[in-house]
Amino acid sequence: MFQPINTPILDGHVHLNNHRGIGDILELSQAAGIDRINIVCVPGTPERWLSSNSAALLAKGLHPASFYVFGGLVYNIGQPSTAAEFERQAKSLRAMGCDGIKMLEGKPTSRKLIPFRMDDPVYDRYYAFLQETGFPIVWHVADPGSFWDPARITEMALQNGWDYTDGTFPTKEQLYGEVDRVLEKFPRLRIIFAHFYFLSNHPERADQFLERWPNVAFDITPGSEMYRNFSKDCARWRAFFTKHQDRIIFGTDNITPLEPRPKTMAEMTDKIRMMRQFLETNETFEGFGCAGSRHVTGIGLERNVLEKIYRRNFERYAGSEPQPLNIEPTLRHCRHIREYARTAVGQEPLYRELTDIEQKLQGLPKRQGFHDY
Ligand SMILES: [Zn+2]
């Protein structure tokens, strides 16, 4: 029976479906031994996720010591898509009390909804602001290579609509090229690339990337393929994790439990157990299974390395305490989205969600925002 070490853990990569899931995700994480959570929002477009920032910031307001929030940009709801606008949004997210920015702009499906390359000059003022302020980014770029390959694409990818084999999506190399150009222009950006930058099958390239860009890190949020890839050469990956021990960050991709709730809660708790067993032991155990292989083998890291991965590295990026919520600018953001939802076709659920969030924000004690002190 696996006995995890006793140390505080911060989950750097969690999603929240809507504000009704705040209590659940906190309860689930705490039951699994995690005491702080970073909610990563995602870019809002008329198709999806326009209430993401508002719900996450409410979580921070309700549980100020438990939640960090990385907010997302909003697109295509009537405001101009200009360099000034993206810079304004970044400033506004920071003023609301976000601890950083989440970008999903590098995921091929998001790219279809957002008509800009990541290195488009329309983002230059935005990146410049993030670089000047040291405001960190959690950035999802690309996906597992199999999603582009008709011979290897998995059932899971097909079910989720992540089939990039028809030639209408940017290739993985195109996406990496865009990021390289952003970093060449803004080398001091502080970026945590989600899902190990999808390089778990390419240790040499992962090493070169971290060597080249000293301000970036990788999170080890599964992608189940990631842990099977690591298992192919445990000694090599153990050396990699030890060498880059300041650049690796724990995250789960857990999400507000959906129905049936007990089953999803059990799955999420088990995912945390598997990740920890992989990091903390050299055991071979059943986990992250697929048709081809059902087992992974751990890399048994030293305790001081584990403590960095579990908490300290994230804190170096985002601070050792979450930023306080600033209620007034958050309410302005909610109202702006709600006003869009009020008249847009088919956005009644969004309208109701924002109305509820606003009500709850207004009920919070007023002294949270740093401008009120
Ligand atoms: Zn995620």
CSV table of C-alpha atoms and ligand atoms in Angstrom, one decimal:
chain,number,residue,atom,x,y,z
A,1,MET,CA,0.0,0.0,0.0
A,2,PHE,CA,1.5,3.3,-1.1
A,3,GLN,CA,2.1,5.8,1.7
A,4,PRO,CA,2.7,9.3,0.3
A,5,ILE,CA,5.1,11.7,2.1
A,6,ASN,CA,3.5,14.3,4.4
A,7,THR,CA,4.0,17.7,2.7
A,8,PRO,CA,1.8,20.5,1.6
A,9,ILE,CA,0.7,20.2,-2.0
A,10,LEU,CA,-0.5,22.9,-4.4
A,11,ASP,CA,-2.4,21.8,-7.5
A,12,GLY,CA,-1.3,24.2,-10.2
A,13,HIS,CA,-3.8,23.1,-12.9
A,14,VAL,CA,-7.5,22.7,-12.0
A,15,HIS,CA,-10.7,23.6,-14.0
A,16,LEU,CA,-14.0,24.9,-12.7
A,17,ASN,CA,-17.1,24.2,-14.7
A,18,ASN,CA,-19.3,26.8,-13.1
A,19,HIS,CA,-19.7,28.5,-9.7
A,20,ARG,CA,-21.8,25.8,-8.2
A,21,GLY,CA,-18.8,23.5,-8.3
A,22,ILE,CA,-16.6,25.6,-6.1
A,23,GLY,CA,-17.3,23.7,-2.8
A,24,ASP,CA,-16.9,20.3,-4.6
A,25,ILE,CA,-13.5,21.0,-6.1
A,26,LEU,CA,-12.2,22.3,-2.8
A,27,GLU,CA,-13.6,19.3,-0.9
A,28,LEU,CA,-12.3,16.8,-3.5
A,29,SER,CA,-8.8,18.4,-3.4
A,30,GLN,CA,-8.6,18.5,0.3
A,31,ALA,CA,-9.7,14.9,0.6
A,32,ALA,CA,-6.9,14.0,-1.7
A,33,GLY,CA,-4.3,15.8,0.4
A,34,ILE,CA,-4.1,19.0,-1.6
A,35,ASP,CA,-4.5,22.2,0.3
A,36,ARG,CA,-4.2,24.9,-2.4
A,37,ILE,CA,-5.6,25.0,-5.9
A,38,ASN,CA,-4.9,27.1,-8.9
A,39,ILE,CA,-7.9,27.5,-11.1
A,40,VAL,CA,-6.9,27.9,-14.7
A,41,CYS,CA,-9.6,29.7,-16.7
A,42,VAL,CA,-9.7,29.4,-20.5
A,43,PRO,CA,-10.3,31.9,-23.2
A,44,GLY,CA,-13.9,32.9,-23.4
A,45,THR,CA,-15.7,33.0,-26.8
A,46,PRO,CA,-19.4,33.1,-27.7
A,47,GLU,CA,-19.1,29.3,-28.1
A,48,ARG,CA,-17.9,28.6,-24.6
A,49,TRP,CA,-16.4,29.6,-21.2
A,50,LEU,CA,-17.4,33.2,-21.0
A,51,SER,CA,-18.2,32.9,-17.3
A,52,SER,CA,-14.9,31.2,-16.5
A,53,ASN,CA,-13.0,34.2,-15.0
A,54,SER,CA,-16.1,35.3,-13.0
A,55,ALA,CA,-16.7,31.9,-11.4
A,56,ALA,CA,-13.0,31.4,-10.6
A,57,LEU,CA,-12.7,34.8,-9.0
A,58,LEU,CA,-15.8,34.1,-6.9
A,59,ALA,CA,-14.0,31.0,-5.6
A,60,LYS,CA,-11.1,33.2,-4.5
A,61,GLY,CA,-13.6,35.6,-2.8
A,62,LEU,CA,-15.2,32.7,-0.9
A,63,HIS,CA,-12.0,31.0,0.0
A,64,PRO,CA,-9.2,33.5,-0.2
A,65,ALA,CA,-6.5,31.3,1.3
A,66,SER,CA,-7.3,28.3,-1.0
A,67,PHE,CA,-7.6,29.5,-4.5
A,68,TYR,CA,-5.2,31.1,-7.0
A,69,VAL,CA,-6.7,32.1,-10.3
A,70,PHE,CA,-5.1,32.3,-13.8
A,71,GLY,CA,-7.6,34.2,-15.9
A,72,GLY,CA,-8.3,34.0,-19.6
A,73,LEU,CA,-8.7,36.5,-22.4
A,74,VAL,CA,-12.2,37.1,-23.9
A,75,TYR,CA,-12.8,37.1,-27.6
A,76,ASN,CA,-15.5,38.0,-30.2
A,77,ILE,CA,-18.2,39.5,-28.0
A,78,GLY,CA,-18.3,42.8,-29.7
A,79,GLN,CA,-15.1,44.5,-28.5
A,80,PRO,CA,-12.4,45.1,-31.1
A,81,SER,CA,-9.6,42.5,-31.4
A,82,THR,CA,-6.8,45.0,-31.2
A,83,ALA,CA,-3.4,45.2,-29.5
A,84,ALA,CA,-4.7,47.9,-27.1
A,85,GLU,CA,-7.7,45.7,-26.2
A,86,PHE,CA,-5.6,42.6,-25.3
A,87,GLU,CA,-3.3,44.7,-23.2
A,88,ARG,CA,-6.3,46.3,-21.5
A,89,GLN,CA,-7.7,42.8,-20.7
A,90,ALA,CA,-4.4,41.7,-19.2
A,91,LYS,CA,-4.3,44.8,-17.0
A,92,SER,CA,-7.9,44.3,-16.0
A,93,LEU,CA,-7.4,40.6,-15.0
A,94,ARG,CA,-4.5,41.6,-12.8
A,95,ALA,CA,-6.5,44.4,-11.2
A,96,MET,CA,-9.3,41.9,-10.4
A,97,GLY,CA,-6.9,39.9,-8.4
A,98,CYS,CA,-5.9,37.2,-10.8
A,99,ASP,CA,-2.5,35.6,-10.1
A,100,GLY,CA,-1.6,35.0,-13.7
A,101,ILE,CA,-3.0,34.3,-17.1
A,102,LYS,CA,-4.1,30.9,-18.6
A,103,MET,CA,-3.7,30.6,-22.4
A,104,LEU,CA,-5.3,27.8,-24.3
A,105,GLU,CA,-4.7,29.7,-27.5
A,106,GLY,CA,-2.1,27.1,-28.5
A,107,LYS,CA,-4.6,24.2,-28.5
A,108,PRO,CA,-5.6,23.4,-32.1
A,109,THR,CA,-9.4,23.4,-31.3
A,110,SER,CA,-9.2,26.8,-29.6
A,111,ARG,CA,-7.2,28.1,-32.5
A,112,LYS,CA,-10.2,27.5,-34.7
A,113,LEU,CA,-12.3,29.8,-32.6
A,114,ILE,CA,-9.6,32.5,-32.2
A,115,PRO,CA,-8.3,33.7,-35.5
A,116,PHE,CA,-4.8,34.7,-34.4
A,117,ARG,CA,-1.5,33.0,-34.4
A,118,MET,CA,0.2,33.1,-31.0
A,119,ASP,CA,3.0,35.3,-32.5
A,120,ASP,CA,0.6,37.7,-34.2
A,121,PRO,CA,1.6,41.3,-33.5
A,122,VAL,CA,-1.8,41.9,-32.1
A,123,TYR,CA,-0.6,40.2,-28.9
A,124,ASP,CA,2.7,42.3,-28.7
A,125,ARG,CA,1.5,44.9,-26.2
A,126,TYR,CA,-0.1,42.1,-24.1
A,127,TYR,CA,3.1,40.1,-24.0
A,128,ALA,CA,5.1,43.2,-23.3
A,129,PHE,CA,2.8,44.0,-20.3
A,130,LEU,CA,3.1,40.4,-18.9
A,131,GLN,CA,6.9,40.5,-19.3
A,132,GLU,CA,7.3,43.9,-17.6
A,133,THR,CA,5.1,43.0,-14.6
A,134,GLY,CA,6.4,39.4,-14.4
A,135,PHE,CA,2.8,38.2,-14.5
A,136,PRO,CA,3.0,34.5,-15.1
A,137,ILE,CA,1.2,32.4,-17.8
A,138,VAL,CA,0.1,28.8,-17.8
A,139,TRP,CA,0.1,28.0,-21.5
A,140,HIS,CA,-1.3,25.0,-23.3
A,141,VAL,CA,0.5,24.6,-26.6
A,142,ALA,CA,-0.1,21.7,-29.0
A,143,ASP,CA,-1.3,18.2,-27.9
A,144,PRO,CA,0.0,14.6,-28.1
A,145,GLY,CA,1.4,13.9,-31.5
A,146,SER,CA,-1.0,11.0,-32.0
A,147,PHE,CA,-3.9,13.5,-32.4
A,148,TRP,CA,-2.5,14.4,-35.8
A,149,ASP,CA,-1.9,10.8,-36.9
A,150,PRO,CA,-4.8,8.8,-38.3
A,151,ALA,CA,-2.9,5.6,-37.5
A,152,ARG,CA,-2.4,6.4,-33.8
A,153,ILE,CA,-5.2,8.6,-32.8
A,154,THR,CA,-6.9,7.4,-29.6
A,155,GLU,CA,-10.5,6.7,-28.8
A,156,MET,CA,-10.4,9.4,-26.1
A,157,ALA,CA,-9.1,12.0,-28.5
A,158,LEU,CA,-11.9,11.2,-31.0
A,159,GLN,CA,-14.6,11.3,-28.4
A,160,ASN,CA,-13.4,14.8,-27.3
A,161,GLY,CA,-13.3,16.2,-30.8
A,162,TRP,CA,-9.5,16.4,-30.8
A,163,ASP,CA,-9.0,14.8,-34.2
A,164,TYR,CA,-6.5,17.0,-36.1
A,165,THR,CA,-6.0,14.6,-39.0
A,166,ASP,CA,-8.0,16.4,-41.7
A,167,GLY,CA,-5.3,19.0,-42.5
A,168,THR,CA,-7.3,22.1,-41.4
A,169,PHE,CA,-5.5,22.4,-38.0
A,170,PRO,CA,-2.0,24.0,-37.5
A,171,THR,CA,0.7,21.3,-37.1
A,172,LYS,CA,2.5,20.7,-33.8
A,173,GLU,CA,5.7,22.1,-35.3
A,174,GLN,CA,3.9,25.2,-36.5
A,175,LEU,CA,2.6,25.8,-32.9
A,176,TYR,CA,6.1,25.3,-31.4
A,177,GLY,CA,7.5,27.7,-34.0
A,178,GLU,CA,5.0,30.4,-33.0
A,179,VAL,CA,6.1,30.0,-29.3
A,180,ASP,CA,9.8,30.2,-30.2
A,181,ARG,CA,9.1,33.5,-32.0
A,182,VAL,CA,7.2,34.9,-29.0
A,183,LEU,CA,10.0,33.9,-26.7
A,184,GLU,CA,12.7,35.4,-29.0
A,185,LYS,CA,10.8,38.7,-28.8
A,186,PHE,CA,9.8,38.5,-25.1
A,187,PRO,CA,12.5,36.2,-23.5
A,188,ARG,CA,11.7,37.3,-20.0
A,189,LEU,CA,8.1,36.0,-20.1
A,190,ARG,CA,7.4,33.7,-17.1
A,191,ILE,CA,5.6,30.7,-18.6
A,192,ILE,CA,4.5,27.4,-17.2
A,193,PHE,CA,3.9,25.2,-20.2
A,194,ALA,CA,1.0,22.8,-19.5
A,195,HIS,CA,1.3,19.0,-19.9
A,196,PHE,CA,5.1,19.0,-20.1
A,197,TYR,CA,4.8,21.0,-23.4
A,198,PHE,CA,3.9,17.6,-24.9
A,199,LEU,CA,7.5,16.6,-25.0
A,200,SER,CA,7.4,13.5,-22.7
A,201,ASN,CA,8.5,11.4,-25.6
A,202,HIS,CA,11.4,13.7,-26.4
A,203,PRO,CA,13.7,14.1,-23.4
A,204,GLU,CA,16.5,15.7,-25.4
A,205,ARG,CA,14.3,18.4,-26.9
A,206,ALA,CA,12.6,19.0,-23.5
A,207,ASP,CA,16.1,19.5,-22.0
A,208,GLN,CA,17.2,21.9,-24.8
A,209,PHE,CA,14.0,23.9,-24.5
A,210,LEU,CA,14.5,24.4,-20.7
A,211,GLU,CA,18.2,25.2,-21.2
A,212,ARG,CA,17.4,27.8,-23.9
A,213,TRP,CA,14.6,29.7,-22.0
A,214,PRO,CA,15.5,30.1,-18.3
A,215,ASN,CA,12.1,31.7,-17.3
A,216,VAL,CA,9.9,28.8,-18.4
A,217,ALA,CA,8.7,25.7,-16.6
A,218,PHE,CA,6.7,22.6,-17.4
A,219,ASP,CA,3.7,21.3,-15.5
A,220,ILE,CA,3.2,17.5,-15.2
A,221,THR,CA,-0.6,17.6,-15.6
A,222,PRO,CA,-1.5,14.3,-17.3
A,223,GLY,CA,-2.0,13.4,-20.5
A,224,SER,CA,-1.9,9.8,-19.5
A,225,GLU,CA,0.6,9.2,-22.4
A,226,MET,CA,3.0,11.4,-20.4
A,227,TYR,CA,3.5,8.9,-17.6
A,228,ARG,CA,3.8,5.9,-19.9
A,229,ASN,CA,6.4,7.8,-21.8
A,230,PHE,CA,8.3,8.6,-18.7
A,231,SER,CA,8.1,4.9,-17.7
A,232,LYS,CA,10.0,3.9,-20.8
A,233,ASP,CA,13.3,5.2,-19.3
A,234,CYS,CA,12.9,5.8,-15.6
A,235,ALA,CA,16.6,6.4,-15.0
A,236,ARG,CA,16.8,9.1,-17.6
A,237,TRP,CA,13.7,10.9,-16.5
A,238,ARG,CA,14.8,10.7,-12.8
A,239,ALA,CA,18.0,12.5,-13.9
A,240,PHE,CA,16.0,15.0,-15.9
A,241,PHE,CA,13.6,15.8,-13.0
A,242,THR,CA,16.5,16.1,-10.7
A,243,LYS,CA,18.5,18.4,-13.0
A,244,HIS,CA,15.4,20.6,-13.7
A,245,GLN,CA,14.0,20.3,-10.2
A,246,ASP,CA,13.2,24.1,-10.2
A,247,ARG,CA,11.3,23.9,-13.4
A,248,ILE,CA,8.6,21.3,-12.9
A,249,ILE,CA,5.2,21.9,-11.4
A,250,PHE,CA,2.5,19.6,-10.1
A,251,GLY,CA,-1.0,19.8,-11.6
A,252,THR,CA,-3.9,17.4,-12.2
A,253,ASP,CA,-6.4,18.9,-14.7
A,254,ASN,CA,-9.1,17.9,-12.2
A,255,ILE,CA,-12.4,19.5,-12.9
A,256,THR,CA,-15.6,20.1,-10.9
A,257,PRO,CA,-17.0,16.6,-10.4
A,258,LEU,CA,-19.7,15.7,-12.9
A,259,GLU,CA,-22.4,13.1,-12.5
A,260,PRO,CA,-22.1,10.4,-11.3
A,261,ARG,CA,-20.3,12.4,-8.6
A,262,PRO,CA,-18.9,9.6,-6.5
A,263,LYS,CA,-17.3,8.0,-9.6
A,264,THR,CA,-15.6,11.1,-10.9
A,265,MET,CA,-14.4,12.0,-7.3
A,266,ALA,CA,-12.9,8.5,-7.0
A,267,GLU,CA,-11.2,8.8,-10.4
A,268,MET,CA,-9.7,12.2,-9.6
A,269,THR,CA,-8.5,11.1,-6.2
A,270,ASP,CA,-6.9,8.0,-7.8
A,271,LYS,CA,-5.2,10.2,-10.5
A,272,ILE,CA,-3.5,12.1,-7.7
A,273,ARG,CA,-2.4,8.9,-6.0
A,274,MET,CA,-1.0,7.6,-9.2
A,275,MET,CA,1.0,10.8,-9.9
A,276,ARG,CA,2.4,10.8,-6.4
A,277,GLN,CA,3.3,7.1,-6.5
A,278,PHE,CA,5.1,7.8,-9.8
A,279,LEU,CA,7.0,10.7,-8.4
A,280,GLU,CA,7.8,9.3,-4.9
A,281,THR,CA,8.5,5.6,-5.5
A,282,ASN,CA,10.3,3.2,-7.9
A,283,GLU,CA,7.4,0.8,-7.9
A,284,THR,CA,5.7,-0.6,-11.0
A,285,PHE,CA,1.9,-0.3,-10.6
A,286,GLU,CA,-1.3,-0.3,-12.6
A,287,GLY,CA,-2.0,3.2,-13.7
A,288,PHE,CA,-2.6,5.6,-16.6
A,289,GLY,CA,-3.5,2.5,-18.6
A,290,CYS,CA,-4.3,2.2,-22.2
A,291,ALA,CA,-4.9,-0.8,-24.5
A,292,GLY,CA,-1.2,-1.3,-25.1
A,293,SER,CA,0.2,-1.0,-21.6
A,294,ARG,CA,-1.5,-0.8,-18.2
A,295,HIS,CA,1.5,-0.2,-16.0
A,296,VAL,CA,3.8,2.6,-15.2
A,297,THR,CA,7.0,2.7,-13.1
A,298,GLY,CA,7.9,5.4,-10.7
A,299,ILE,CA,11.1,7.6,-10.7
A,300,GLY,CA,11.5,7.8,-6.9
A,301,LEU,CA,12.6,11.5,-6.5
A,302,GLU,CA,14.3,12.8,-3.4
A,303,ARG,CA,12.2,14.6,-0.8
A,304,ASN,CA,13.6,18.1,-1.4
A,305,VAL,CA,12.9,17.8,-5.1
A,306,LEU,CA,9.4,16.6,-4.4
A,307,GLU,CA,8.7,19.6,-2.2
A,308,LYS,CA,9.7,21.9,-5.0
A,309,ILE,CA,7.5,20.2,-7.6
A,310,TYR,CA,4.6,20.0,-5.2
A,311,ARG,CA,4.5,23.6,-4.1
A,312,ARG,CA,7.6,25.8,-4.1
A,313,ASN,CA,8.1,26.1,-7.8
A,314,PHE,CA,4.6,27.3,-8.4
A,315,GLU,CA,5.0,29.8,-5.5
A,316,ARG,CA,8.1,31.2,-7.2
A,317,TYR,CA,5.9,32.0,-10.2
A,318,ALA,CA,2.7,33.1,-8.6
A,319,GLY,CA,3.6,34.2,-5.0
A,320,SER,CA,3.5,32.3,-1.7
A,321,GLU,CA,0.0,33.6,-1.0
A,322,PRO,CA,-2.9,34.1,-3.5
A,323,GLN,CA,-3.6,37.7,-4.5
A,324,PRO,CA,-6.7,39.1,-2.8
A,325,LEU,CA,-9.9,39.4,-4.9
A,326,ASN,CA,-10.7,43.0,-5.9
A,327,ILE,CA,-14.5,43.0,-6.0
A,328,GLU,CA,-15.3,46.2,-7.9
A,329,PRO,CA,-13.3,45.5,-11.1
A,330,THR,CA,-14.5,41.8,-10.9
A,331,LEU,CA,-18.1,43.0,-10.8
A,332,ARG,CA,-17.5,45.3,-13.8
A,333,HIS,CA,-16.1,42.3,-15.7
A,334,CYS,CA,-19.2,40.2,-14.8
A,335,ARG,CA,-21.6,42.9,-15.8
A,336,HIS,CA,-19.8,43.4,-19.1
A,337,ILE,CA,-20.2,39.7,-20.0
A,338,ARG,CA,-23.8,39.6,-18.6
A,339,GLU,CA,-24.7,42.5,-20.8
A,340,TYR,CA,-23.5,40.6,-23.8
A,341,ALA,CA,-25.4,37.5,-22.7
A,342,ARG,CA,-28.6,39.5,-22.2
A,343,THR,CA,-29.1,40.2,-25.8
A,344,ALA,CA,-27.1,37.4,-27.6
A,345,VAL,CA,-29.1,34.5,-29.0
A,346,GLY,CA,-28.9,31.3,-26.9
A,347,GLN,CA,-26.9,32.7,-24.0
A,348,GLU,CA,-29.6,32.4,-21.3
A,349,PRO,CA,-27.6,29.9,-19.2
A,350,LEU,CA,-24.6,32.3,-19.3
A,351,TYR,CA,-26.9,35.2,-18.3
A,352,ARG,CA,-28.2,33.2,-15.3
A,353,GLU,CA,-24.7,32.0,-14.3
A,354,LEU,CA,-23.4,35.6,-14.2
A,355,THR,CA,-26.4,36.9,-12.4
A,356,ASP,CA,-25.9,34.3,-9.7
A,357,ILE,CA,-22.1,35.0,-9.5
A,358,GLU,CA,-22.7,38.8,-9.2
A,359,GLN,CA,-25.2,38.3,-6.4
A,360,LYS,CA,-22.7,36.1,-4.5
A,361,LEU,CA,-19.8,38.6,-5.1
A,362,GLN,CA,-22.0,41.4,-3.7
A,363,GLY,CA,-22.5,39.4,-0.6
A,364,LEU,CA,-18.8,39.0,0.1
A,365,PRO,CA,-17.1,41.1,2.9
A,366,LYS,CA,-15.9,44.3,1.2
A,367,ARG,CA,-12.5,44.4,2.7
A,368,GLN,CA,-10.9,41.8,0.4
A,369,GLY,CA,-9.8,44.0,-2.4
A,370,PHE,CA,-6.3,45.5,-2.0
A,371,HIS,CA,-7.7,49.0,-3.0
A,372,ASP,CA,-9.9,48.9,0.1
A,373,TYR,CA,-7.2,48.6,2.6
B,1,ZN,ZN,-6.3,21.8,-18.4
